[in-house]
PDB file of C-alpha atoms in Angstrom:
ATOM      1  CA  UNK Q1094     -27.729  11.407  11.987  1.00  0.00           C
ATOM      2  CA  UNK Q1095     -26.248  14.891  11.106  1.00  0.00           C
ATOM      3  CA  UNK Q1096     -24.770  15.073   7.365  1.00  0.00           C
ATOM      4  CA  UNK Q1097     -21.002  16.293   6.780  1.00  0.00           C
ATOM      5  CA  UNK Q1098     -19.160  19.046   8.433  1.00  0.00           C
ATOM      6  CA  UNK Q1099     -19.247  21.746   6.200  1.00  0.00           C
ATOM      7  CA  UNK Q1100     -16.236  24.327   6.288  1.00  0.00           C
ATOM      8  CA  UNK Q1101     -15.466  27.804   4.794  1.00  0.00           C
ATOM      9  CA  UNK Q1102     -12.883  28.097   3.076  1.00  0.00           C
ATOM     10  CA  UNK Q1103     -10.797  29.639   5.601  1.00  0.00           C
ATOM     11  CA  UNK Q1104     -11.379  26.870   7.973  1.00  0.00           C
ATOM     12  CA  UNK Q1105     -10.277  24.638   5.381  1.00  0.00           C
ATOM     13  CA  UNK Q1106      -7.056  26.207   4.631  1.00  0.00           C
ATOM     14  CA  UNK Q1107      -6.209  25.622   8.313  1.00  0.00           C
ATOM     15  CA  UNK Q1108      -6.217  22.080   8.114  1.00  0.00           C
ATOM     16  CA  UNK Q1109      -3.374  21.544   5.512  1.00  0.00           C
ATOM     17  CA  UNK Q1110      -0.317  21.342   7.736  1.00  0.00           C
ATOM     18  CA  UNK Q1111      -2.415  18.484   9.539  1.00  0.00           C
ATOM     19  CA  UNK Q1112      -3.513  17.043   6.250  1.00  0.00           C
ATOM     20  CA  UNK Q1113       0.190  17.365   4.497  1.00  0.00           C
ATOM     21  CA  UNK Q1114       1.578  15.462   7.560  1.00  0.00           C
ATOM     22  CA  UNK Q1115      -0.937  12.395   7.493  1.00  0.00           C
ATOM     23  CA  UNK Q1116      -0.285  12.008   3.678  1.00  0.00           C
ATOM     24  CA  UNK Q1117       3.477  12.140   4.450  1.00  0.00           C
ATOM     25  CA  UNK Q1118       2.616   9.235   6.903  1.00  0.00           C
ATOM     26  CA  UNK Q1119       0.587   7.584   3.989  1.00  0.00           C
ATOM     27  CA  UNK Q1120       3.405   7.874   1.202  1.00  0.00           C
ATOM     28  CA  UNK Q1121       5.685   6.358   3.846  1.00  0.00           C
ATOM     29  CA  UNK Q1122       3.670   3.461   4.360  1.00  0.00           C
ATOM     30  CA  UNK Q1123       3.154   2.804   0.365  1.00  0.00           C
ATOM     31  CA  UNK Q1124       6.780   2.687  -0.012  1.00  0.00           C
ATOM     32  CA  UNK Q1125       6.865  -0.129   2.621  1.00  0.00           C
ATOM     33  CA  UNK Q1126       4.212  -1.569   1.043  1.00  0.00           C
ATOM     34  CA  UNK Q1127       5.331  -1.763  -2.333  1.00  0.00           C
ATOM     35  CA  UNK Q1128       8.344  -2.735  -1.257  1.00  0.00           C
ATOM     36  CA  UNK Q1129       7.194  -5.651   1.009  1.00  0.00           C
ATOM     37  CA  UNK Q1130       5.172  -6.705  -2.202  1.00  0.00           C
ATOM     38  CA  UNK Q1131       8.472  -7.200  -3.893  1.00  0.00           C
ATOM     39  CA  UNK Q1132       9.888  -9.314  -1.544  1.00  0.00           C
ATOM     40  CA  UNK Q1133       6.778 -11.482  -1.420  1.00  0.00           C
ATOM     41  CA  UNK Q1134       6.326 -11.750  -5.092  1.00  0.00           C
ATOM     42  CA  UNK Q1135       9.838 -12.665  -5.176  1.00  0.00           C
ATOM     43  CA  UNK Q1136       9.275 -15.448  -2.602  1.00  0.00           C
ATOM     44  CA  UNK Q1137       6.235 -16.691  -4.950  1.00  0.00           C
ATOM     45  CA  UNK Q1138       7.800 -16.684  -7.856  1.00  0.00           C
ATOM     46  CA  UNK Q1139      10.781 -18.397  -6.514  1.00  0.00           C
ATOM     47  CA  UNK Q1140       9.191 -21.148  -4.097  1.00  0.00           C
ATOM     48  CA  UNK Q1141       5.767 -21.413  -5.656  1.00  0.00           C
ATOM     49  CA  UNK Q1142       2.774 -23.334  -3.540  1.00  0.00           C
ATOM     50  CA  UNK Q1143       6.413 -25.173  -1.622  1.00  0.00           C
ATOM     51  CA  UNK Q1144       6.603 -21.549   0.505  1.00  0.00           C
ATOM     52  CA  UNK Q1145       3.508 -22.925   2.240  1.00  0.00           C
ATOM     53  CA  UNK Q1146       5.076 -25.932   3.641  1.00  0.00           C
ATOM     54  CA  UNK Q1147       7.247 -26.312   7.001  1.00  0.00           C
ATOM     55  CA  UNK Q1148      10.114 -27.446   5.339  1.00  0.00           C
ATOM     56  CA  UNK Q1149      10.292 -24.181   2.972  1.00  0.00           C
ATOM     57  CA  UNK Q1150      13.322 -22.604   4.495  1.00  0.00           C
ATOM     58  CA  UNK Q1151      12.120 -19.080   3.192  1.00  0.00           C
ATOM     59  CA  UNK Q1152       8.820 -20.036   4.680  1.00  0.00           C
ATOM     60  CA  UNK Q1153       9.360 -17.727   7.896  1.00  0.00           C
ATOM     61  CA  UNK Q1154      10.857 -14.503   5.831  1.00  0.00           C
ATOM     62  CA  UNK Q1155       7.909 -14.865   4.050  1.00  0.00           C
ATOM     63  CA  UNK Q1156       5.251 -14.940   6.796  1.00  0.00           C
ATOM     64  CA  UNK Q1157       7.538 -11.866   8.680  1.00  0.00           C
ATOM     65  CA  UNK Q1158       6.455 -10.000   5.024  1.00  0.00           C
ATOM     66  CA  UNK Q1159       3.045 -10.767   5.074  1.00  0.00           C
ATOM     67  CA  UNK Q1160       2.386  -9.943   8.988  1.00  0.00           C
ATOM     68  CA  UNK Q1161       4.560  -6.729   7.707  1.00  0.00           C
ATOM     69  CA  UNK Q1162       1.869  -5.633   5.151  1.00  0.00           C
ATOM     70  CA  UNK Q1163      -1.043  -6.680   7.301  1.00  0.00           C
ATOM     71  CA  UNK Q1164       0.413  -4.316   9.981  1.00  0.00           C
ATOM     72  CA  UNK Q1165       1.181  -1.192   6.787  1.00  0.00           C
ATOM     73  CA  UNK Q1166      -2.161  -1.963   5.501  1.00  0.00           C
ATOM     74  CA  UNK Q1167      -3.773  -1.105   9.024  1.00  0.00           C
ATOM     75  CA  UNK Q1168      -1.285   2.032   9.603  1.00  0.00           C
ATOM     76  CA  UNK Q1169      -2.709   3.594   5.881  1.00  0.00           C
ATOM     77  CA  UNK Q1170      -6.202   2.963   7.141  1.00  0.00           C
ATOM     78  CA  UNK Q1171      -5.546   4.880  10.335  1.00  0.00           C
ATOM     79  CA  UNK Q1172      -4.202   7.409   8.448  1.00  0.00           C
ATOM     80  CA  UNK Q1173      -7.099   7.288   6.379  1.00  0.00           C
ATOM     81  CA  UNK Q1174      -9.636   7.822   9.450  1.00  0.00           C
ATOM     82  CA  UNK Q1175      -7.604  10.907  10.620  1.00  0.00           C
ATOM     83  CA  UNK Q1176      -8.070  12.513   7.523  1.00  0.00           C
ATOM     84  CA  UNK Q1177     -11.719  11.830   7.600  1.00  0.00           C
ATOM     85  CA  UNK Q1178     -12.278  12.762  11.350  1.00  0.00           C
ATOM     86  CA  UNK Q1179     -10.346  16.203   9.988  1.00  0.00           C
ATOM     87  CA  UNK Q1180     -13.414  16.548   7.618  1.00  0.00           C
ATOM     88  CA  UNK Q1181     -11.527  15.868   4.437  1.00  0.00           C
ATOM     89  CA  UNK Q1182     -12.456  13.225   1.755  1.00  0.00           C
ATOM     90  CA  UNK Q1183      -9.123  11.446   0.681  1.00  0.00           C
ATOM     91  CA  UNK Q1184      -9.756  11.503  -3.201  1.00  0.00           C
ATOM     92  CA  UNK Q1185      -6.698   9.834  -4.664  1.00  0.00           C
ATOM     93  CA  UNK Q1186      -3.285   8.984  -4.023  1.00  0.00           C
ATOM     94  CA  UNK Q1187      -1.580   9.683  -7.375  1.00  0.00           C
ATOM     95  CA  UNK Q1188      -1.245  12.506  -6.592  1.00  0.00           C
ATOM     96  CA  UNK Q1189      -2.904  13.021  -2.882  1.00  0.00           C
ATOM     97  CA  UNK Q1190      -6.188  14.605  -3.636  1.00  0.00           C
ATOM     98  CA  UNK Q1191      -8.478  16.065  -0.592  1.00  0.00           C
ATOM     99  CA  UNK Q1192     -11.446  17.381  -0.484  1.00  0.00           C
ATOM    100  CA  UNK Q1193     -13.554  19.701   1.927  1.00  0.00           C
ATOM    101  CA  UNK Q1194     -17.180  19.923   2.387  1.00  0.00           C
ATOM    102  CA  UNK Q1195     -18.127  23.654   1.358  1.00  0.00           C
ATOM    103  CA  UNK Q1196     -20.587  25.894   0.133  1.00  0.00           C
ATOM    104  CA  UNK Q1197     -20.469  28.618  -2.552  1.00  0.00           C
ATOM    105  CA  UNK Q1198     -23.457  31.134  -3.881  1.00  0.00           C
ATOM    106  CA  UNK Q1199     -25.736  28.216  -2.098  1.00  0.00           C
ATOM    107  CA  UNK Q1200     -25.106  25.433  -3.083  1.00  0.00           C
ATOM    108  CA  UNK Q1201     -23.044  22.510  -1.622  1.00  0.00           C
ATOM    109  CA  UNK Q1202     -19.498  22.269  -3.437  1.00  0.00           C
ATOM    110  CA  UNK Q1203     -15.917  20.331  -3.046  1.00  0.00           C
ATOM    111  CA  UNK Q1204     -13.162  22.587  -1.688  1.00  0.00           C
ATOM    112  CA  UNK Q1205     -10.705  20.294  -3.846  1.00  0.00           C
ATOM    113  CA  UNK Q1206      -6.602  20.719  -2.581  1.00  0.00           C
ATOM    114  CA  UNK Q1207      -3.942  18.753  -4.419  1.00  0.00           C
ATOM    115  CA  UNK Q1208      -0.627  17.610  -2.936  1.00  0.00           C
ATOM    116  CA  UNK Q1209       2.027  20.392  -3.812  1.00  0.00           C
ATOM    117  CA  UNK Q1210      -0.397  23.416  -3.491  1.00  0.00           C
ATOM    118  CA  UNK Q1211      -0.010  25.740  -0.990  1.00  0.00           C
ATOM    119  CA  UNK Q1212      -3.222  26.547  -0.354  1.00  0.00           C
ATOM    120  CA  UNK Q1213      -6.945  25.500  -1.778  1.00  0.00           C
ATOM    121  CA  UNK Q1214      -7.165  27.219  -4.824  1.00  0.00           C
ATOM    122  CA  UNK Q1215      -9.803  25.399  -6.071  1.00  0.00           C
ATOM    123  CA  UNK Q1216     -13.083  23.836  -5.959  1.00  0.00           C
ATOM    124  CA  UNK Q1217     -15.758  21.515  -7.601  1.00  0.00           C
ATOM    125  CA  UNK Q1218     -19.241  20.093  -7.589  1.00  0.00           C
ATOM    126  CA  UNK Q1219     -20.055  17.726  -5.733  1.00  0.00           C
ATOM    127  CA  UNK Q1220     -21.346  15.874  -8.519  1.00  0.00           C
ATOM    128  CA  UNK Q1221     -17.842  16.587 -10.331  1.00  0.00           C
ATOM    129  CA  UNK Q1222     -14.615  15.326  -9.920  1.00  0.00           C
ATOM    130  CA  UNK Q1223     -11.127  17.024 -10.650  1.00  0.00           C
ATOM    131  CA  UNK Q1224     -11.790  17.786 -13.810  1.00  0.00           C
ATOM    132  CA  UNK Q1225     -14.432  20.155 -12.975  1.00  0.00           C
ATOM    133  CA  UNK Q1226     -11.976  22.225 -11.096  1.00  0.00           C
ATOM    134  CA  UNK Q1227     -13.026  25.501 -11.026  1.00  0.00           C
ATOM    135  CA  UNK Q1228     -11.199  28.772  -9.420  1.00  0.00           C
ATOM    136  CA  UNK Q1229     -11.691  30.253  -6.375  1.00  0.00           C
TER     137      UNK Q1229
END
């Protein structure tokens, strides 16, 4: 089984625009999300176990948010898989962190871009997280 794709830096750079559009397609679908879970928790806190039975008349708003989420949940995973199949690691959401396979004075590193930078400025070991951020 052949190990991760490994990019220069330059080939990382080129995937941004694609990256910056999936993770405005992710932010979109946590804003549904959160509000969906709203609505829900609402629903729970207002009809208790009773939003389970028939006779609940909220009972079929609530299933239409659940089904709602299930179907969110399933868009931010596809979104998640595109941004792997582009070779980058989706890191965090808070803010969108991605990293890039890469290689620097031999050995095997994190090209590490953060939502709101134009460009990767930045990388880490692999062994590292953000906070070993280190200059390019």
């Amino acid at each position: 089984m052949p190990g991760p794709r490994v990019f220069e830096l330059e080939e990382a750079q080129r995937l941004l625009p694609q990256i910056r559009k999936v993770l405005r397609e992710v932010e979109d679908i946590r804003g549904r999300l959160r509000e969906l879970k709203i609505r829900v928790n609402a629903l729970e806190m207002i009809w208790g176990a009773q939003l389970k039975s028939e006779d609940c008349p909220d009972r079929g708003e609530f299933e239409h948010h659940i089904e709602a989420m299930k179907k969110a949940e399933q868009e931010f995973e596809t979104c998640t898989r595109a941004i792997a199949s582009l070779g980058g690691h989706l890191k965090g959401l808070d803010p969108p962190l991605v990293d890039f396979y890469g290689v620097r004075e031999g050995r095997l590193i994190f090209w590490c871009w953060q939502e709101g930078e134009d460009e990767i400025t930045d990388w880490h070991h692999i062994d590292e997280g953000y906070s070993g951020r280190q200059r390019v």
